[in-house]
Coordinates of C-alpha atoms and ligand atoms in Angstrom, one line a residue:
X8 CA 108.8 122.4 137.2
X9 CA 107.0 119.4 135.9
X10 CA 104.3 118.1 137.0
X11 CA 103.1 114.1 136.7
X12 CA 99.1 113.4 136.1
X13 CA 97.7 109.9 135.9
X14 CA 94.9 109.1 133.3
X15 CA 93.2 106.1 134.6
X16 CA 91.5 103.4 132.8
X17 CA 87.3 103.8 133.0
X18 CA 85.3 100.5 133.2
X19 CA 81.6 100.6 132.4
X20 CA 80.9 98.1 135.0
X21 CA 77.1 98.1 133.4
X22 CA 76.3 100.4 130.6
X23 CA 72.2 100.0 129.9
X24 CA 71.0 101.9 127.1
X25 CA 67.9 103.8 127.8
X26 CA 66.7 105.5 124.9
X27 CA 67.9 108.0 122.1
X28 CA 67.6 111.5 121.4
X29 CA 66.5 113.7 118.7
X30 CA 70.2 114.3 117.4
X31 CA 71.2 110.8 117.4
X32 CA 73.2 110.5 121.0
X33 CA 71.6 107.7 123.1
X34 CA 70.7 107.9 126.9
X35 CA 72.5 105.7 129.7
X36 CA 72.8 104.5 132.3
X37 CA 76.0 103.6 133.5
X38 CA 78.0 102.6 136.5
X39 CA 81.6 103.5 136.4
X40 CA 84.9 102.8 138.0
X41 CA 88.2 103.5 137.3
X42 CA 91.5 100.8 137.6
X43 CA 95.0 101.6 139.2
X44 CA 96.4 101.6 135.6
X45 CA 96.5 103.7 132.9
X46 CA 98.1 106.8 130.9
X47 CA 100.6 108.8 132.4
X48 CA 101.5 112.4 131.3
X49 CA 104.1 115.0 132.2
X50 CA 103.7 118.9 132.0
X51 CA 106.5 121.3 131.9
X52 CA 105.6 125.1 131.1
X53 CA 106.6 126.6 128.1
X54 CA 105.1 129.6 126.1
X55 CA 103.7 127.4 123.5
X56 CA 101.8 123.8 123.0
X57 CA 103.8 120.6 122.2
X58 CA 103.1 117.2 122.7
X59 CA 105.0 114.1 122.8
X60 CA 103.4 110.7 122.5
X61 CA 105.9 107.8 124.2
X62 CA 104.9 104.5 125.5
X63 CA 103.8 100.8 124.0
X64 CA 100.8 102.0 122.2
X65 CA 101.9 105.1 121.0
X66 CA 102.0 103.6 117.6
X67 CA 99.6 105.6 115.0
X68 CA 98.5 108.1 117.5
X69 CA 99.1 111.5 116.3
X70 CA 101.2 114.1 118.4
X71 CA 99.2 117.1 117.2
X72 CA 96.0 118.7 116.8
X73 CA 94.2 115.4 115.8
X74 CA 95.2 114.3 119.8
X75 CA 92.6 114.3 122.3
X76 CA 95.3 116.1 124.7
X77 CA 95.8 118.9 122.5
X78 CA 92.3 119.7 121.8
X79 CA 91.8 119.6 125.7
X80 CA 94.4 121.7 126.0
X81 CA 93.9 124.2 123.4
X82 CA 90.1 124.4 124.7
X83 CA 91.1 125.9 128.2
X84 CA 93.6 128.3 126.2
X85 CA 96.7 126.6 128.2
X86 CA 100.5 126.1 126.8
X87 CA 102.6 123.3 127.6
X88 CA 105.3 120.5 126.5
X89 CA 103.1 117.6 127.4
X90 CA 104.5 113.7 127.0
X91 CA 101.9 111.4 126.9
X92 CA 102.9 107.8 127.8
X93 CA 100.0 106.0 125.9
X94 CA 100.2 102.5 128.0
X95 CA 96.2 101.6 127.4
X96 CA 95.1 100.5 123.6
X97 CA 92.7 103.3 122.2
X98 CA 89.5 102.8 120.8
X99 CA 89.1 100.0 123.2
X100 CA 86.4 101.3 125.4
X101 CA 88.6 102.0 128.4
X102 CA 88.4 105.9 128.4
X103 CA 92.0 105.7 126.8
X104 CA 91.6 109.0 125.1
X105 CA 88.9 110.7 127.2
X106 CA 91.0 110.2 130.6
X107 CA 93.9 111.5 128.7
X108 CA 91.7 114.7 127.9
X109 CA 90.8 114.8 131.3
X110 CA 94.1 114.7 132.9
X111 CA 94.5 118.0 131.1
X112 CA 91.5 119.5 132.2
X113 CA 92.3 118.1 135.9
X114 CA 96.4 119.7 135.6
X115 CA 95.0 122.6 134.6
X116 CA 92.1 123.2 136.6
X117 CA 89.2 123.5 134.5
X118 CA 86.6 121.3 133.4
X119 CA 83.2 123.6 132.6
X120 CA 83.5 122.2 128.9
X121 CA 84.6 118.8 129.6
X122 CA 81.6 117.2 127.5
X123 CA 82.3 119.4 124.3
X124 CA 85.5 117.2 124.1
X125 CA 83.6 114.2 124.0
X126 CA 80.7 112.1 126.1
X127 CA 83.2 110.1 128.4
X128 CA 85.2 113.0 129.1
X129 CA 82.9 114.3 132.4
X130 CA 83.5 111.1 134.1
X131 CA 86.9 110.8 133.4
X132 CA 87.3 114.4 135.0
X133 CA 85.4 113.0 137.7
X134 CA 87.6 110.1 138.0
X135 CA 86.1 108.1 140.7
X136 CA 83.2 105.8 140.5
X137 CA 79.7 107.6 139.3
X138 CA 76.6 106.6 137.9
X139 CA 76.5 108.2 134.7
X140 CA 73.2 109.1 132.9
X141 CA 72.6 111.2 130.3
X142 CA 74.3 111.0 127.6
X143 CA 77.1 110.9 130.0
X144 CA 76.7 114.4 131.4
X145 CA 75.0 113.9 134.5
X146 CA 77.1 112.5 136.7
X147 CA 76.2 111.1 140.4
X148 CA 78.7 109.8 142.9
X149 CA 78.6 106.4 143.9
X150 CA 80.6 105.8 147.6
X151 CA 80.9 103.1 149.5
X152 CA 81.4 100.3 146.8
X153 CA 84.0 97.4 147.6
X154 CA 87.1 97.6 145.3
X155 CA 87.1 94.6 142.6
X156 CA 89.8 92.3 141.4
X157 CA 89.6 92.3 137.8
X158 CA 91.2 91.1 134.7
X159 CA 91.2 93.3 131.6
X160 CA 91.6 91.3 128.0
X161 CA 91.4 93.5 124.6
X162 CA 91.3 91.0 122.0
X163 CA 93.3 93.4 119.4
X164 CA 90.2 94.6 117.0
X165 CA 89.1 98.0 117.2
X166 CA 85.1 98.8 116.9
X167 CA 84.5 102.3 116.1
X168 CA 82.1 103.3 118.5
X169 CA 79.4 105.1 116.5
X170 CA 79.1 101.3 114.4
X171 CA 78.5 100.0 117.7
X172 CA 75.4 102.0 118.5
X173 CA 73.9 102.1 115.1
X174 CA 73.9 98.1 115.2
X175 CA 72.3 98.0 118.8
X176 CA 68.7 96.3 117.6
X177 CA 66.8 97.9 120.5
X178 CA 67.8 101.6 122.3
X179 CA 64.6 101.4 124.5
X180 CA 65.8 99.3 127.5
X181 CA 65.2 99.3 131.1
X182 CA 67.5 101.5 133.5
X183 CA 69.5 100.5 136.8
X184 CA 67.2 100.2 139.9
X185 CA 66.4 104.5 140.8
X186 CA 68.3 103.7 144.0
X187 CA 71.9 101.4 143.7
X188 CA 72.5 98.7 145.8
X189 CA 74.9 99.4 148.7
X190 CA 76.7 96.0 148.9
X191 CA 79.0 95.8 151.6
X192 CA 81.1 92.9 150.2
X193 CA 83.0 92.0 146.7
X194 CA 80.3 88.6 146.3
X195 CA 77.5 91.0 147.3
X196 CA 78.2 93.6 144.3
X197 CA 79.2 91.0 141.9
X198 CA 76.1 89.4 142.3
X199 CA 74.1 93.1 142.1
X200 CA 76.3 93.5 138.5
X201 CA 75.5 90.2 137.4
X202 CA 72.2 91.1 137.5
X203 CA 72.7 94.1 135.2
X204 CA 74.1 94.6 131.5
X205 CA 75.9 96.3 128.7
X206 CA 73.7 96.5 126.1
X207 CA 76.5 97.0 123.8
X208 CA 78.0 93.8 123.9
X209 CA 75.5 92.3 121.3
X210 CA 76.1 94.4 118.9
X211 CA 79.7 94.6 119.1
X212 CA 80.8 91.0 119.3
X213 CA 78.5 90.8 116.0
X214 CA 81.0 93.5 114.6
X215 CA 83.7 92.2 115.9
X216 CA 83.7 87.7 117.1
X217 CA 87.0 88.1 118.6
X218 CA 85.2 90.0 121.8
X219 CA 83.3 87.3 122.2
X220 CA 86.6 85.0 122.3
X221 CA 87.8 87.3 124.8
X222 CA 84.5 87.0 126.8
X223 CA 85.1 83.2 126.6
X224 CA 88.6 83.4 127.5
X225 CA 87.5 84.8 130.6
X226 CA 85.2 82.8 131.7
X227 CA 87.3 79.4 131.1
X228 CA 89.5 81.1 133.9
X229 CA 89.4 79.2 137.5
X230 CA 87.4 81.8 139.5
X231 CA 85.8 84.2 136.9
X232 CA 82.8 85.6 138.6
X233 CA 81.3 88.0 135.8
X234 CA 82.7 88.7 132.8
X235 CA 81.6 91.6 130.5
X236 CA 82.8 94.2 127.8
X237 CA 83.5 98.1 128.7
X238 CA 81.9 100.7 127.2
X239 CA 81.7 100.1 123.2
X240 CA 84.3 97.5 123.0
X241 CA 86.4 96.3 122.7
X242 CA 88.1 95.7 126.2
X243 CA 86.4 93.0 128.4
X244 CA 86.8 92.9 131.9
X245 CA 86.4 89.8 134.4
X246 CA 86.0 90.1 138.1
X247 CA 87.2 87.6 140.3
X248 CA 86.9 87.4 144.5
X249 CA 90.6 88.2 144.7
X250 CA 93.8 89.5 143.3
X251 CA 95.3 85.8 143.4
X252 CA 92.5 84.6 141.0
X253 CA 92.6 88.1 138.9
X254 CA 96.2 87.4 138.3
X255 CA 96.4 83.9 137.4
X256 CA 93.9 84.2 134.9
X257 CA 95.6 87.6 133.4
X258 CA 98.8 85.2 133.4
X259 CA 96.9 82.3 131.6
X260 CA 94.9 84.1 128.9
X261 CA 98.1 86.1 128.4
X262 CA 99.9 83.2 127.8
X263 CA 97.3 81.5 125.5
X264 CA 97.0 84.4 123.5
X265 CA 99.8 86.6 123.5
X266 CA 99.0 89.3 120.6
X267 CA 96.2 90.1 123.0
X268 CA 96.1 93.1 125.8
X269 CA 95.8 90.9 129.3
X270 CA 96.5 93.0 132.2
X271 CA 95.2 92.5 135.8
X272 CA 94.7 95.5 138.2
X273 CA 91.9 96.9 140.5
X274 CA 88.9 98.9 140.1
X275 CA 87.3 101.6 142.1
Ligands
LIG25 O1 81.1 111.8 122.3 P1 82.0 110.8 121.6 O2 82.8 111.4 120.5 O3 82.8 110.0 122.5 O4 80.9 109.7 121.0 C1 81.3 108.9 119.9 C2 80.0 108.4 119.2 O5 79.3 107.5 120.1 C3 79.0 109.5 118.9 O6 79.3 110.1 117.7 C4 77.7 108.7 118.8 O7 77.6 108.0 117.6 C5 78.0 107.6 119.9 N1 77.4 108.0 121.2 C6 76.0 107.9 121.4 N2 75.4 108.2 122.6 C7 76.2 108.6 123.6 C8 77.6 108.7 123.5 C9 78.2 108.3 122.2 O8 75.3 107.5 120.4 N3 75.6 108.9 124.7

């Protein structure tokens, strides 16, 4: 029988850098949430490991050992034919390949060594919104928060992520408050994340200037209430009070630049 496993998209909603450790890996302080769109994959038993890679951005990803999937797979000692359906661009700081890795872990029930297959992989497991600190392996989980109408925009570059850190100026900065907010409404939380960072996106748009077209982009919508970058780039997100606003502006950037990655969706 096979079985169908959604890999969502992750947003770092705020992603504060805190400090560094001895072996290079830098401390965080993240909140993140996860959209209603994503990766799909599809698991039928067999004796041995396969995988098949299908979708719009399954271009250049490699079907073997190299994949994300596999290694997850091959780490719990499980066989299957797996199809991935690779619908989110990788390397775009949306969790593409971690929630991928995770759906494995999730379909097959174990997760003690999520964080050996990378640092986003815990909260992917997780897959609903936590604070994540650490270098991403302790995990708290945040309830109560209102959903958020967002637009997602990767501008087509790709920033590898260990560039990104090594260009951050400062790795000392200050952390979320040591208790979160509790807002009860969408303008209540916006206004909390406005107040808050990712101090990634410096660095990154000076890598790469098209994130900070993207950043633009969003803002030039009608009804952009926050616009920011995910994780290390290059994805930006923009929130907006509704799905009415979210979607027009997807529509409009989508239209203006239509090489680009525009989807709209919601986050939780
Ligand atoms: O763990 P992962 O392979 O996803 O991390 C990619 C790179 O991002 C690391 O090699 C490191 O350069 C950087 N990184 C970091 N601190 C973290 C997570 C990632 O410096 N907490």
């Amino acid at each position: 029988m096979t079985s169908k496993v959604f890999a969502p998209a992750k947003i770092n909603l705020t992603l504060h850098v805190t400090g560094q450790r001895n072996d290079g890996y830098h401390l965080l302080d993240s909140l993140v949430v996860f959209a209603d769109l994503g990766d799909r994959l599809w698991f039928t038993p067999q004796d041995h490991l396969s995988l098949k890679v299908t979708g719009p951005f399954a271009d250049g990803v490699p079907a073997d050992e190299r994949n994300l999937v596999w290694k997850a797979a091959k780490s719990v000692g499980h066989t299957a034919a797996i199809t991935l359906e690779k619908n989110l661009p990788h390397g775009a700081g949306i969790g593409g390949g971690s929630s991928d890795a995770a759906a494995v872990l999730r379909h097959f029930g174990k997760g003690e060594n999520a964080a050996l297959l990378g640092a986003d992989v815990p909260v992917c497991l997780a897959g609903r919104a936590q604070r994540m600190q650490g270098v991403g392996d302790e995990l708290t989980g945040v309830l109560g928060l209102p959903a958020l109408h967002a637009v997602l925009v990767h501008p087509g570059v790709h920033v590898p992520t260990p560039e990104v850190f090594k260009a951050l100026k400062d790795n000392q900065n200050s952390a979320m408050s040591k208790v979160l907010p509790s807002p009860e409404t969408t303008l209540d939380f916006i206004d909390w994340l406005s107040s808050q960072r990712n101090d990634l996106e410096v660095p990154a748009v000076s890598a790469a200037p098209e994130i900070k077209s993207a950043l633009d982009a969003i803002n030039r919508c009608a009804g952009t209430m926050l616009s920011r970058m995910s994780g290390s780039g290059s994805t930006c997100f923009g929130l907006f009070e509704n799905s009415t606003d979210a979607q027009q502006a997807a529509r409009s950037i989508g239209t203006a630049q239509s090489h680009w990655w525009v989807r709209s969706c919601v986050l939780t």
